[in-house]
Tab-separated table of C-alpha atoms and ligand atoms in Angstrom:
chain	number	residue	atom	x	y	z
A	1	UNK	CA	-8.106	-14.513	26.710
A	2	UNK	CA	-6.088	-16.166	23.583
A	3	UNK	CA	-3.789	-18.494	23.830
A	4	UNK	CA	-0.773	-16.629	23.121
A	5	UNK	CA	-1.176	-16.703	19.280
A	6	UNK	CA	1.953	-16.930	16.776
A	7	UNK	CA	1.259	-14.543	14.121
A	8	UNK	CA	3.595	-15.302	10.779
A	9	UNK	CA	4.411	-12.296	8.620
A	10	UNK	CA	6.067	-13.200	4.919
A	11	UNK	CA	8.249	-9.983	5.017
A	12	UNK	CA	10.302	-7.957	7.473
A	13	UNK	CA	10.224	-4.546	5.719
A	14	UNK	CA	8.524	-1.146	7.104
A	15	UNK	CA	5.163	-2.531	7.193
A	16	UNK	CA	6.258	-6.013	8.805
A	17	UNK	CA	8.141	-3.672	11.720
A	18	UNK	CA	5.479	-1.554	12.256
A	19	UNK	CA	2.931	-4.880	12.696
A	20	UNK	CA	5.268	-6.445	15.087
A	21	UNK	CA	5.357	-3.283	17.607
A	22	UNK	CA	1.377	-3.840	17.649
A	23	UNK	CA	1.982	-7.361	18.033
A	24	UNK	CA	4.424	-6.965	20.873
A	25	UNK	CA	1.914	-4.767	23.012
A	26	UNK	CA	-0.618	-7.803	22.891
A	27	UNK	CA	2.071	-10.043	24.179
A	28	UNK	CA	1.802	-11.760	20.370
A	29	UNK	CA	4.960	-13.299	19.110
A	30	UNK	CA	5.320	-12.071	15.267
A	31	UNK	CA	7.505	-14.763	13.497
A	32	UNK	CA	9.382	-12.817	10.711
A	33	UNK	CA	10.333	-14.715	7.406
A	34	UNK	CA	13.006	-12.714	5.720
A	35	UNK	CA	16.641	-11.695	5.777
A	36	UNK	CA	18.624	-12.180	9.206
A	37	UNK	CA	18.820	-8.068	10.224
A	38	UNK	CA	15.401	-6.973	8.438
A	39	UNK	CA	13.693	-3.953	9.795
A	40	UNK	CA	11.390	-6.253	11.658
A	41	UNK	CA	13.428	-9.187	13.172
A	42	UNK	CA	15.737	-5.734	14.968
A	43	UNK	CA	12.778	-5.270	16.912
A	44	UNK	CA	11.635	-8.860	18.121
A	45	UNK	CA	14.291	-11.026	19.986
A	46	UNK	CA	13.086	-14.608	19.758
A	47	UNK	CA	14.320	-17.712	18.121
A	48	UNK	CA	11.054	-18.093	16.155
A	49	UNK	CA	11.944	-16.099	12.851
A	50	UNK	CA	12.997	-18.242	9.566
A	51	UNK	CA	16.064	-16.822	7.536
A	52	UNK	CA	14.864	-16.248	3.437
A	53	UNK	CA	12.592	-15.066	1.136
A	54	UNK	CA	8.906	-14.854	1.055
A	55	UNK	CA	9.166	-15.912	-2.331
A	56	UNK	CA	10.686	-19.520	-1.696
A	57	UNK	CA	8.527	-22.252	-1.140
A	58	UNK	CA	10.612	-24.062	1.251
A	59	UNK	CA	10.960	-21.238	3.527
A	60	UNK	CA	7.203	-20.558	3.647
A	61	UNK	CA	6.952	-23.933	4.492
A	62	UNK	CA	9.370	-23.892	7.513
A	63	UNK	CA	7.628	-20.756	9.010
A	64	UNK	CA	4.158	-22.158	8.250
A	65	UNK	CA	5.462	-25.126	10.698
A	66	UNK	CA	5.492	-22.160	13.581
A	67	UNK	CA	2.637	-20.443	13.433
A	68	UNK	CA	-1.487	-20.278	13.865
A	69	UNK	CA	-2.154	-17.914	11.062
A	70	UNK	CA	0.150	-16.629	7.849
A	71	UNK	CA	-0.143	-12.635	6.950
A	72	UNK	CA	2.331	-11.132	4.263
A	73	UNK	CA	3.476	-6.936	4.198
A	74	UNK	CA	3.782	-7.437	0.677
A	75	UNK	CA	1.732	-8.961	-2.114
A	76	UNK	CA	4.537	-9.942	-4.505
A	77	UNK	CA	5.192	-13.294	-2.539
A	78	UNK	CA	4.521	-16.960	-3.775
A	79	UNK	CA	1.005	-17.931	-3.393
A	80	UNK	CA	1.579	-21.244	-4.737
A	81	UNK	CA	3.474	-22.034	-1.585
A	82	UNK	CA	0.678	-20.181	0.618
A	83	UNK	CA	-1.700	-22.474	-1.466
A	84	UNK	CA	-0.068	-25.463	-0.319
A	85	UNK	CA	0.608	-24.549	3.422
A	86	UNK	CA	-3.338	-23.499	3.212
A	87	UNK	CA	-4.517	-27.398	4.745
A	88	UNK	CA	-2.365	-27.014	7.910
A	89	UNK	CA	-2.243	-22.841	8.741
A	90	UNK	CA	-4.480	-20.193	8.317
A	91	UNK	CA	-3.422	-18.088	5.595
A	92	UNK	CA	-4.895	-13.798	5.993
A	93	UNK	CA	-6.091	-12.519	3.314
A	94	UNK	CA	-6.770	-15.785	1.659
A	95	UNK	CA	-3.945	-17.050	-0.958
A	96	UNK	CA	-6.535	-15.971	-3.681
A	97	UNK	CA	-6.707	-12.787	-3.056
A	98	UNK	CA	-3.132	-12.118	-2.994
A	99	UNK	CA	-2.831	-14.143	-6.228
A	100	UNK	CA	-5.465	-11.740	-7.831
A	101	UNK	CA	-4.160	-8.392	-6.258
A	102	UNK	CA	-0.961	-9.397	-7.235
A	103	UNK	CA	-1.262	-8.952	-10.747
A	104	UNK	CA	-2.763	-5.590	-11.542
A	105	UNK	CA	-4.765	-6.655	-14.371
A	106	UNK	CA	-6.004	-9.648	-13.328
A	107	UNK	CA	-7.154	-7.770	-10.113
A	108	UNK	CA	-9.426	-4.932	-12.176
A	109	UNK	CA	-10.525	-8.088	-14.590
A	110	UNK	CA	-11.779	-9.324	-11.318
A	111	UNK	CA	-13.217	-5.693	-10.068
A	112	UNK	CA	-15.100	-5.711	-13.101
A	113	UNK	CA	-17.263	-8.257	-12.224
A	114	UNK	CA	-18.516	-6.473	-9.497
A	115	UNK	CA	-19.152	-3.072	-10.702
A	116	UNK	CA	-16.223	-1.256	-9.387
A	117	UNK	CA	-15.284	1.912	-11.459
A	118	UNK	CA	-11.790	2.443	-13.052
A	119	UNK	CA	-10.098	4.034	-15.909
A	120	UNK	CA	-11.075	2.024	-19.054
A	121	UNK	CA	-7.621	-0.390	-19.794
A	122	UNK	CA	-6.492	-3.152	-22.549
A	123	UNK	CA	-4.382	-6.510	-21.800
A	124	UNK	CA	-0.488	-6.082	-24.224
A	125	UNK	CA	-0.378	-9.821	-25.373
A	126	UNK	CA	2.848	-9.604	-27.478
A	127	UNK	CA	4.616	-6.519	-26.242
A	128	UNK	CA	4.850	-4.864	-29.636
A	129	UNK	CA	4.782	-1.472	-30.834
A	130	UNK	CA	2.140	-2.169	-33.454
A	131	UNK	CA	0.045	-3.726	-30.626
A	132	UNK	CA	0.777	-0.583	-28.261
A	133	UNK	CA	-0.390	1.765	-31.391
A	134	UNK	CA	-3.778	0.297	-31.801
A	135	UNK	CA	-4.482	0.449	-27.854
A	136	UNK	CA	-3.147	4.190	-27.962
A	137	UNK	CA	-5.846	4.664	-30.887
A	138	UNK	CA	-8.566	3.623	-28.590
A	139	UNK	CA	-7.277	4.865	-25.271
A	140	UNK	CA	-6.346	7.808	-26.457
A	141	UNK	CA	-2.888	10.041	-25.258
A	142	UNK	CA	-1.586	10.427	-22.765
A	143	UNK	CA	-2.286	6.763	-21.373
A	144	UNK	CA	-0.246	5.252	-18.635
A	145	UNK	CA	1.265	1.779	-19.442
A	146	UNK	CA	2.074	-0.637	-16.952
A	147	UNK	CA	3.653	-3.699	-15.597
A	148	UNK	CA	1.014	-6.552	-14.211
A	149	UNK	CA	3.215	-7.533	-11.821
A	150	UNK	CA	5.903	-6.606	-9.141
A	151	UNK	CA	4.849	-2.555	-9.160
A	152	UNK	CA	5.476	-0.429	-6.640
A	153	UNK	CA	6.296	3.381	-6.190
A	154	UNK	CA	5.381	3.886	-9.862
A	155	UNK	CA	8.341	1.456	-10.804
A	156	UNK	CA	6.351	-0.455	-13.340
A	157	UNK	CA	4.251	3.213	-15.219
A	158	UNK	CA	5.677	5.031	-17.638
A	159	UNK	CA	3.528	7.811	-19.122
A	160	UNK	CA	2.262	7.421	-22.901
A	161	UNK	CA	2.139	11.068	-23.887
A	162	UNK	CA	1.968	10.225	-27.499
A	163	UNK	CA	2.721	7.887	-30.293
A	164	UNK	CA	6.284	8.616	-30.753
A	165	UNK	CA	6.772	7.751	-26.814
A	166	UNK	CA	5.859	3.918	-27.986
A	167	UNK	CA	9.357	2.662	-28.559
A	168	UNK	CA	10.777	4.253	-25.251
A	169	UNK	CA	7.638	2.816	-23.530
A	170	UNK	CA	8.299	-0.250	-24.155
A	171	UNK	CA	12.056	-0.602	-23.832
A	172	UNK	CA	11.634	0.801	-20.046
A	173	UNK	CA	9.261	-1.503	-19.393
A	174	UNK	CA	10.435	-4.616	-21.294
A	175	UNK	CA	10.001	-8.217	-20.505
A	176	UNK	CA	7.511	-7.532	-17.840
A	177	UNK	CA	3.208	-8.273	-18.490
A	178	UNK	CA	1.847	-4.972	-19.314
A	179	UNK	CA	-1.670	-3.532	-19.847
A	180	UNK	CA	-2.028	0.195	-20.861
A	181	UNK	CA	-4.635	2.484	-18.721
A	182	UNK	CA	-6.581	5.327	-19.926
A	183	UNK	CA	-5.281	8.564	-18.191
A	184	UNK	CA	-7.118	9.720	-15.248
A	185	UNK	CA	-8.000	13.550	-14.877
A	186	UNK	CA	-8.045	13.213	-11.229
A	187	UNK	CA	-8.144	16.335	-9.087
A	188	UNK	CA	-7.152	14.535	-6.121
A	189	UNK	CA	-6.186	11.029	-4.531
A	190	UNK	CA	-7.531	9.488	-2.363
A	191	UNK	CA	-7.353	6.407	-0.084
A	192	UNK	CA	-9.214	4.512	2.227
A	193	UNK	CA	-7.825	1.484	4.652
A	194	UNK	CA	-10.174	-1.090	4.834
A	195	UNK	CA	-10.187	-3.334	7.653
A	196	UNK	CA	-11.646	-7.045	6.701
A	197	UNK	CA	-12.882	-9.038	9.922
A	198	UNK	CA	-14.924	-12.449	9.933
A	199	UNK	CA	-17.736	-10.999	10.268
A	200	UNK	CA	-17.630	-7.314	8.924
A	201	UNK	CA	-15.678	-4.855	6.515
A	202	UNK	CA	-14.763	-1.728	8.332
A	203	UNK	CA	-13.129	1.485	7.247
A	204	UNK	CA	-11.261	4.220	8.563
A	205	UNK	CA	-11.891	7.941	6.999
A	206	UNK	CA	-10.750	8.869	3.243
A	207	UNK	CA	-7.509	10.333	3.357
A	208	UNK	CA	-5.670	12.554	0.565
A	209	UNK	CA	-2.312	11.186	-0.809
A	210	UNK	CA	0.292	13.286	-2.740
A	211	UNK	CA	2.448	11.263	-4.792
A	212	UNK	CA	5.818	12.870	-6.205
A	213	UNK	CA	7.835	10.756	-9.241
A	214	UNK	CA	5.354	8.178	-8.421
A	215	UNK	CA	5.980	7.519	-4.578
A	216	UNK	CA	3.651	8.403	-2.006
A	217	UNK	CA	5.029	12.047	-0.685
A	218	UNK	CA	2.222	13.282	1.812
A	219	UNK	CA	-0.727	12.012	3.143
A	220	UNK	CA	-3.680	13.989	4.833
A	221	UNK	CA	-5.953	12.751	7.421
A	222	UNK	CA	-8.860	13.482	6.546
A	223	UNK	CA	-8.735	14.890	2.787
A	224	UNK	CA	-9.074	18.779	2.528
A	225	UNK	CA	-11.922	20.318	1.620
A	226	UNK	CA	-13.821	16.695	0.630
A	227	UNK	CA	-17.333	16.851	2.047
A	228	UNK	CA	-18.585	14.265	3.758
A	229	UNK	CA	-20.567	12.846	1.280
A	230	UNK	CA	-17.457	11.652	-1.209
A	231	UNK	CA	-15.914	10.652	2.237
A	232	UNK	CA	-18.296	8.510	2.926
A	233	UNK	CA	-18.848	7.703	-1.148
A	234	UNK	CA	-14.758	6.584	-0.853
A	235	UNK	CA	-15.150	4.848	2.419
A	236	UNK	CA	-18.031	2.473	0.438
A	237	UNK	CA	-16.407	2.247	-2.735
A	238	UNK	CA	-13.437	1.027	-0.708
A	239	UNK	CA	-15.760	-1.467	1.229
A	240	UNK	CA	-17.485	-2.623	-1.741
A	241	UNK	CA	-13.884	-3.516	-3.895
A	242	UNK	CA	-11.973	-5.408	-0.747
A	243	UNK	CA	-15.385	-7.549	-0.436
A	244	UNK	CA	-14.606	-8.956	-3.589
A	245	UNK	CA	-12.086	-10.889	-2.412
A	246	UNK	CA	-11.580	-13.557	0.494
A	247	UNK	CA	-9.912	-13.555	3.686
A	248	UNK	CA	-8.843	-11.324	6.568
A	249	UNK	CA	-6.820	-8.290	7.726
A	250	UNK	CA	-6.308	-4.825	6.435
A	251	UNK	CA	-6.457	-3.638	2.592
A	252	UNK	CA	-5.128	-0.559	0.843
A	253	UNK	CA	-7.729	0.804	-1.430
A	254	UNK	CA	-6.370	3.781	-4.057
A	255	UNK	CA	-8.579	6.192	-5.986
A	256	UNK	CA	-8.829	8.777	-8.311
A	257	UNK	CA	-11.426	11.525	-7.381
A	258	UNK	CA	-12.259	13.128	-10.710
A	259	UNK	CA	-13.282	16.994	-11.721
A	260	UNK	CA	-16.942	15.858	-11.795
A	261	UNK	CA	-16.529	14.617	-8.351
A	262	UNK	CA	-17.071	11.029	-8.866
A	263	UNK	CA	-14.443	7.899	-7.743
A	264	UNK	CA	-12.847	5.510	-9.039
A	265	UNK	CA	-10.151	2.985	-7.976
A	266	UNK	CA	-6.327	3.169	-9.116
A	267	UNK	CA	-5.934	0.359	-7.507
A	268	UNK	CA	-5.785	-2.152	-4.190
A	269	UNK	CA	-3.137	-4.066	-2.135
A	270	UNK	CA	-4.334	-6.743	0.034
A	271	UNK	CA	-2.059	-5.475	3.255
A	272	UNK	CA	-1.489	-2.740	5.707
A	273	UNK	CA	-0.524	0.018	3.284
A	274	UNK	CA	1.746	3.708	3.496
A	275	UNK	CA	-1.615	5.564	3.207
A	276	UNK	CA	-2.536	4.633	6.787
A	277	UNK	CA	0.391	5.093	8.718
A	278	UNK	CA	-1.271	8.103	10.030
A	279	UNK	CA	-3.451	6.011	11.809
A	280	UNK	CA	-0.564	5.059	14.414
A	281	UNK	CA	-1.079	8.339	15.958
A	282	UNK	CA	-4.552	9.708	14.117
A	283	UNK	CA	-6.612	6.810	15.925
A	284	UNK	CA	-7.044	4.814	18.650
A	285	UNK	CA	-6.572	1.600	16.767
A	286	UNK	CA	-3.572	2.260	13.977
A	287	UNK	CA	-4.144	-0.020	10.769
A	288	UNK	CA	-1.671	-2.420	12.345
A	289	UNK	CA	-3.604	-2.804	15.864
A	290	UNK	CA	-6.482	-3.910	13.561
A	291	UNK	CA	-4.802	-5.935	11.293
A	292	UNK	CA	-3.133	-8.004	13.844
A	293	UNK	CA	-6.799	-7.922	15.328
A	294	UNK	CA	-8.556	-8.708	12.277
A	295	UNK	CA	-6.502	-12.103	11.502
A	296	UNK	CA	-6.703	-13.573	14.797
A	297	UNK	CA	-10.730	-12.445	15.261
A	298	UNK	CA	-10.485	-10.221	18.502
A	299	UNK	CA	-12.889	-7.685	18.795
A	300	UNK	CA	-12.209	-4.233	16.692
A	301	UNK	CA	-14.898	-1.805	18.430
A	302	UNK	CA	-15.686	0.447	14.590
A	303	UNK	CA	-15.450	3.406	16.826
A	304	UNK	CA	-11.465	2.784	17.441
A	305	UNK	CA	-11.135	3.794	13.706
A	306	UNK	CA	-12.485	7.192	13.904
A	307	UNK	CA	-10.444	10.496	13.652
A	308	UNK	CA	-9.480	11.747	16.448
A	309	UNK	CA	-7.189	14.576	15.228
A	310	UNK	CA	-6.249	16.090	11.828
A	311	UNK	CA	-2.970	14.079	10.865
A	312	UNK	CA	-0.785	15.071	8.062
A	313	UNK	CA	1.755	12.307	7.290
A	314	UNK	CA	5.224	12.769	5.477
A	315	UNK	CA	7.433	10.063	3.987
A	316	UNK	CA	10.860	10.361	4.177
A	317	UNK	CA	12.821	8.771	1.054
A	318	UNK	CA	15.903	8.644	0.619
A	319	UNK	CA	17.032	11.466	-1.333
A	320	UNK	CA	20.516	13.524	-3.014
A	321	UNK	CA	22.923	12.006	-0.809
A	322	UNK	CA	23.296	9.391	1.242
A	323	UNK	CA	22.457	11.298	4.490
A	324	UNK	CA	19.590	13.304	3.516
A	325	UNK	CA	17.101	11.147	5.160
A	326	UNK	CA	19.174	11.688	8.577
A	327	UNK	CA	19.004	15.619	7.943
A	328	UNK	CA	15.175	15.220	7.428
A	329	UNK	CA	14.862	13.812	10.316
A	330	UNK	CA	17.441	16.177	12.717
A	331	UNK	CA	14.452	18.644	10.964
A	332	UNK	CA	11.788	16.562	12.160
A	333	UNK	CA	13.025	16.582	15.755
A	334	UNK	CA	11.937	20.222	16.150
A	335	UNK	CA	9.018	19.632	14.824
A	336	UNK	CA	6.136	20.109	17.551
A	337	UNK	CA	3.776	17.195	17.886
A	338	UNK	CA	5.750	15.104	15.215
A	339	UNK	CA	5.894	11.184	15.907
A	340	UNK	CA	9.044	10.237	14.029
A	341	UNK	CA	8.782	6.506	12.532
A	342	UNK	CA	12.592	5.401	11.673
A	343	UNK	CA	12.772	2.113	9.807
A	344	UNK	CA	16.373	1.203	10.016
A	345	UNK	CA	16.649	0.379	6.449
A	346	UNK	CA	20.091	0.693	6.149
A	347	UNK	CA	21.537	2.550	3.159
A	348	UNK	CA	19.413	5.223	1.664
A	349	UNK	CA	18.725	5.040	-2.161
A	350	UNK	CA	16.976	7.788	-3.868
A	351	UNK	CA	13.487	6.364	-3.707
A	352	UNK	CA	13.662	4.546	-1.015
A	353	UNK	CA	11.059	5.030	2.337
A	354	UNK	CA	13.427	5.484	5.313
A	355	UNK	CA	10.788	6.382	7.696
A	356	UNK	CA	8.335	8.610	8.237
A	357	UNK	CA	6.521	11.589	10.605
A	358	UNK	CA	3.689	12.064	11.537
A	359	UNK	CA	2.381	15.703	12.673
A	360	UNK	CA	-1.748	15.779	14.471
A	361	UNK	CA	-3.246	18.879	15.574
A	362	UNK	CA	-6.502	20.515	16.188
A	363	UNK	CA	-7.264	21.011	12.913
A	364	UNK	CA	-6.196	20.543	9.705
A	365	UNK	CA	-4.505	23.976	8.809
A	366	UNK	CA	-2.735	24.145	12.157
A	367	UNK	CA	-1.414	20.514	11.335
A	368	UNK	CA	0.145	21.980	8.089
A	369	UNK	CA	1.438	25.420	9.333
A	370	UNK	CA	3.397	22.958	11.722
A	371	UNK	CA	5.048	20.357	9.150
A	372	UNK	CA	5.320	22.648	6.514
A	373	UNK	CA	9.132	23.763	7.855
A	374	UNK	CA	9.785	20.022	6.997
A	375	UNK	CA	8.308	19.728	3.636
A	376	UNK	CA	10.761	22.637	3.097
A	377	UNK	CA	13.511	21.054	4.443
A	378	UNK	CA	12.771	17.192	2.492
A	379	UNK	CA	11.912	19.681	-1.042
A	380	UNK	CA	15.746	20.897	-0.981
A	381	UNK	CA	16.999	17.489	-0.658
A	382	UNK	CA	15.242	15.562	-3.705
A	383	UNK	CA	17.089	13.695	-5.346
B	401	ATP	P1	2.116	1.729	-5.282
B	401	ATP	O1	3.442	2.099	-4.722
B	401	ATP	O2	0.983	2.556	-4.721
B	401	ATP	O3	1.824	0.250	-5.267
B	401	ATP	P2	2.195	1.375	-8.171
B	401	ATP	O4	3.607	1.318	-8.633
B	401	ATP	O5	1.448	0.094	-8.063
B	401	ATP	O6	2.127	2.204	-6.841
B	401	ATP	P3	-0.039	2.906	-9.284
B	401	ATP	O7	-0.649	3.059	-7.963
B	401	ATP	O8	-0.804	2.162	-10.315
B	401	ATP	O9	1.454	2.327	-9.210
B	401	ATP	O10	0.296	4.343	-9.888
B	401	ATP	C1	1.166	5.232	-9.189
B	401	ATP	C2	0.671	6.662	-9.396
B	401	ATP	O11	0.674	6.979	-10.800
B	401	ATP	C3	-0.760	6.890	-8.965
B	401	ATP	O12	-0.837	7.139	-7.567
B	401	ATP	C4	-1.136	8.106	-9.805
B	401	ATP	O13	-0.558	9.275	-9.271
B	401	ATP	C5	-0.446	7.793	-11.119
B	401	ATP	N1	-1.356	7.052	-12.030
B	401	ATP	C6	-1.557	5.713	-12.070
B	401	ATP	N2	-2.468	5.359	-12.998
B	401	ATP	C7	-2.856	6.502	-13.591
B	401	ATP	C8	-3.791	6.819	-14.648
B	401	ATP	N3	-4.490	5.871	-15.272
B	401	ATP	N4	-3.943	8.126	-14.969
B	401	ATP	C9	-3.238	9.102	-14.356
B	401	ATP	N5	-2.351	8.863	-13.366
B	401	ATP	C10	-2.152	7.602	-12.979
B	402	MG	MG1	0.712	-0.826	-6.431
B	403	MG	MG1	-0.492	2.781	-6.087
């Protein structure tokens, strides 16, 4: 048996909440570094959690003081502290990789290296139009330009569709890093979670992700109508990227499956990630079980990631009004087999991820004759 292990997690969003119930069921304590009434600190009474930001030094350093082994829900946090706390904690994934992930274009510089495909993509180095013409020359249009750093939900692309859309481009996106990305044809997205242990890189089956605006919409557990062989082609793609880079606990891996039914990655996040949330309910062990797991090397048996019913997952963001999110989910209470995830978030946005359901079934087209009602419902109130 362990020795009742302190687990730190740099962020009390979604994610960190949803790592913490896991945690609680193996009697872990999950120290929370973030604001004082953050999703995840609502859910664990204890006086181990540290009051800040996972992006100040000297708070890192307080919580790194409390714990056996550092994990983050987000990559945007400092690694310089988690570089320095590194000689006295255990820091999962290692403070490299979430240096290298955390910069989009360093992370596919590093990819490179090891032979992982992606759409072809040049470094901006001064942020000029005349600099953004040449790379639309070779790219060709539309391209997607982007911001290195701090991206998420598509907050950080703006689409390229030609060379008047330069000036625009770059006034959305200014004073960030940017590179520009050829466009992917993709006829589908998909995702795999990888699970990183000290001894083995595991994955859970290729899912299908719908993203609306940008933001993850739907995901579908497993993909329709993939065969198995790009399943398992995505599940070792996946493997193959998150190898590349040190340390423990679960990954995110994004790709693009293209018409002539080859991969490539979009991109990866060194954490537990919205495209496995179905696994809460779609598997014995949800991505959190094995992160907490992975970090703290207790056994994951591989078969504990396997399907074990079709899972269709829905986000629920906040939308038109304030309240939307609270109609979607009156909607959602109806729905038969639907595991609704709230994440106390506060004040809905339009954007933000309030919670989410979760619908399994026998199969697949049962699943989605079931949740469609609710994709009906969440369509009117888009924002
Ligand atoms: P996340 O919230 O997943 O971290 P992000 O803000 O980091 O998102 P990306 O994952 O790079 O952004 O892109 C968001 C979405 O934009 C992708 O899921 C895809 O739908 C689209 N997209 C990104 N890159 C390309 C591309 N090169 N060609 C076509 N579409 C793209
Ligand atoms: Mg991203
Ligand atoms: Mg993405």
């Amino acid at each position: 048996m362990w020795n009742s292990p302190k687990v730190g997690i740099l962020g009390g969003g979604q994610l960190g909440r949803m790592l913490v119930e896991s945690a609680n069921r193996l009697n872990i304590q999950a120290n929370i570094l973030d604001a004082d009434n953050s999703p995840a600190k609502q859910i664990s009474a204890h006086d181990g959690h540290v009051t800040g930001s996972f992006k100040e030094p000297d708070a890192v350093r307080k919580l790194a003081e409390t714990c056996d082994v550092i994990t983050a829900e987000i990559e945007h946090v400092d690694t310089y502290a988690l570089e320095e706390v590194a000689s006295k904690v255990r820091v999962e994934p290692s403070w490299q990789a979430i240096r290298t992930i955390q910069n989009k274009f360093n992370q596919k510089e590093h990819l490179r290296k090891y032979g992982i495909p992606m759409a072809d993509h040049r470094e901006l180095v001064n942020n000029t139009p005349e600099e953004l013409t040449q790379i639309g020359e070779q790219l060709g249009y539309p391209m997607m330009l982007k911001s290195k750093t701090m991206a998420y939900d598509g907050r950080g692309n703006f689409r390229v569709n030609s060379k008047e859309d330069i000036p625009e481009a770059l006034e959305a996106l200014k004073d960030r890093p940017l590179y520009s990305e050829k466009w992917a044809y993709f006829k589908m997205e998909l995702a795999v979670m990888v699970i990183k242990t000290k001894d083995d890189v595991l994955s859970y089956p290729t899912v299908e992700t719908v993203q609306e605006d940008s933001i993850c919409k739907l995901v579908y557990a497993p993909a329709r109508n993939v065969p198995d062989a790009i399943n398992q082609q995505a599940q070792a793609l996946a493997r193959k990227a998150v190898s590349a880079f040190e340390g423990k606990g679960a990954f995110g891996v994004e790709m693009f499956l293209l018409e002539d039914n080859s991969l490539m990655l979009c991109e990866l996040a060194s954490r537990i990630h919205n495209s496995g949330h179905w696994t809460i309910e779609g598997c014995a062990l949800s991505q959190f079980d094995s992160h907490i797991r992975a970090i703290l090397d207790l056994p994951i048996p591989p078969k504990s990631l396997e399907l074990l019913q079709p899972s269709i997952m829905l986000n629920i963001i906040g939308g038109a009004t304030p309240d939307s999110h609270l109609k979607a989910t009156q909607a959602a209470l109806s729905i038969p087999n639907a595991s609704i995830h709230l994440y106390s978030k506060g004040a809905a946005k339009p954007g933000r991820k309030m919670g989410h359901v979760t619908v399994t079934a026998a199969t697949m087209h049962e699943a989605e004759t079931m949740i469609q009602p609710l994709v009906d419902v969440v369509d009117t109130m888009r924002a």
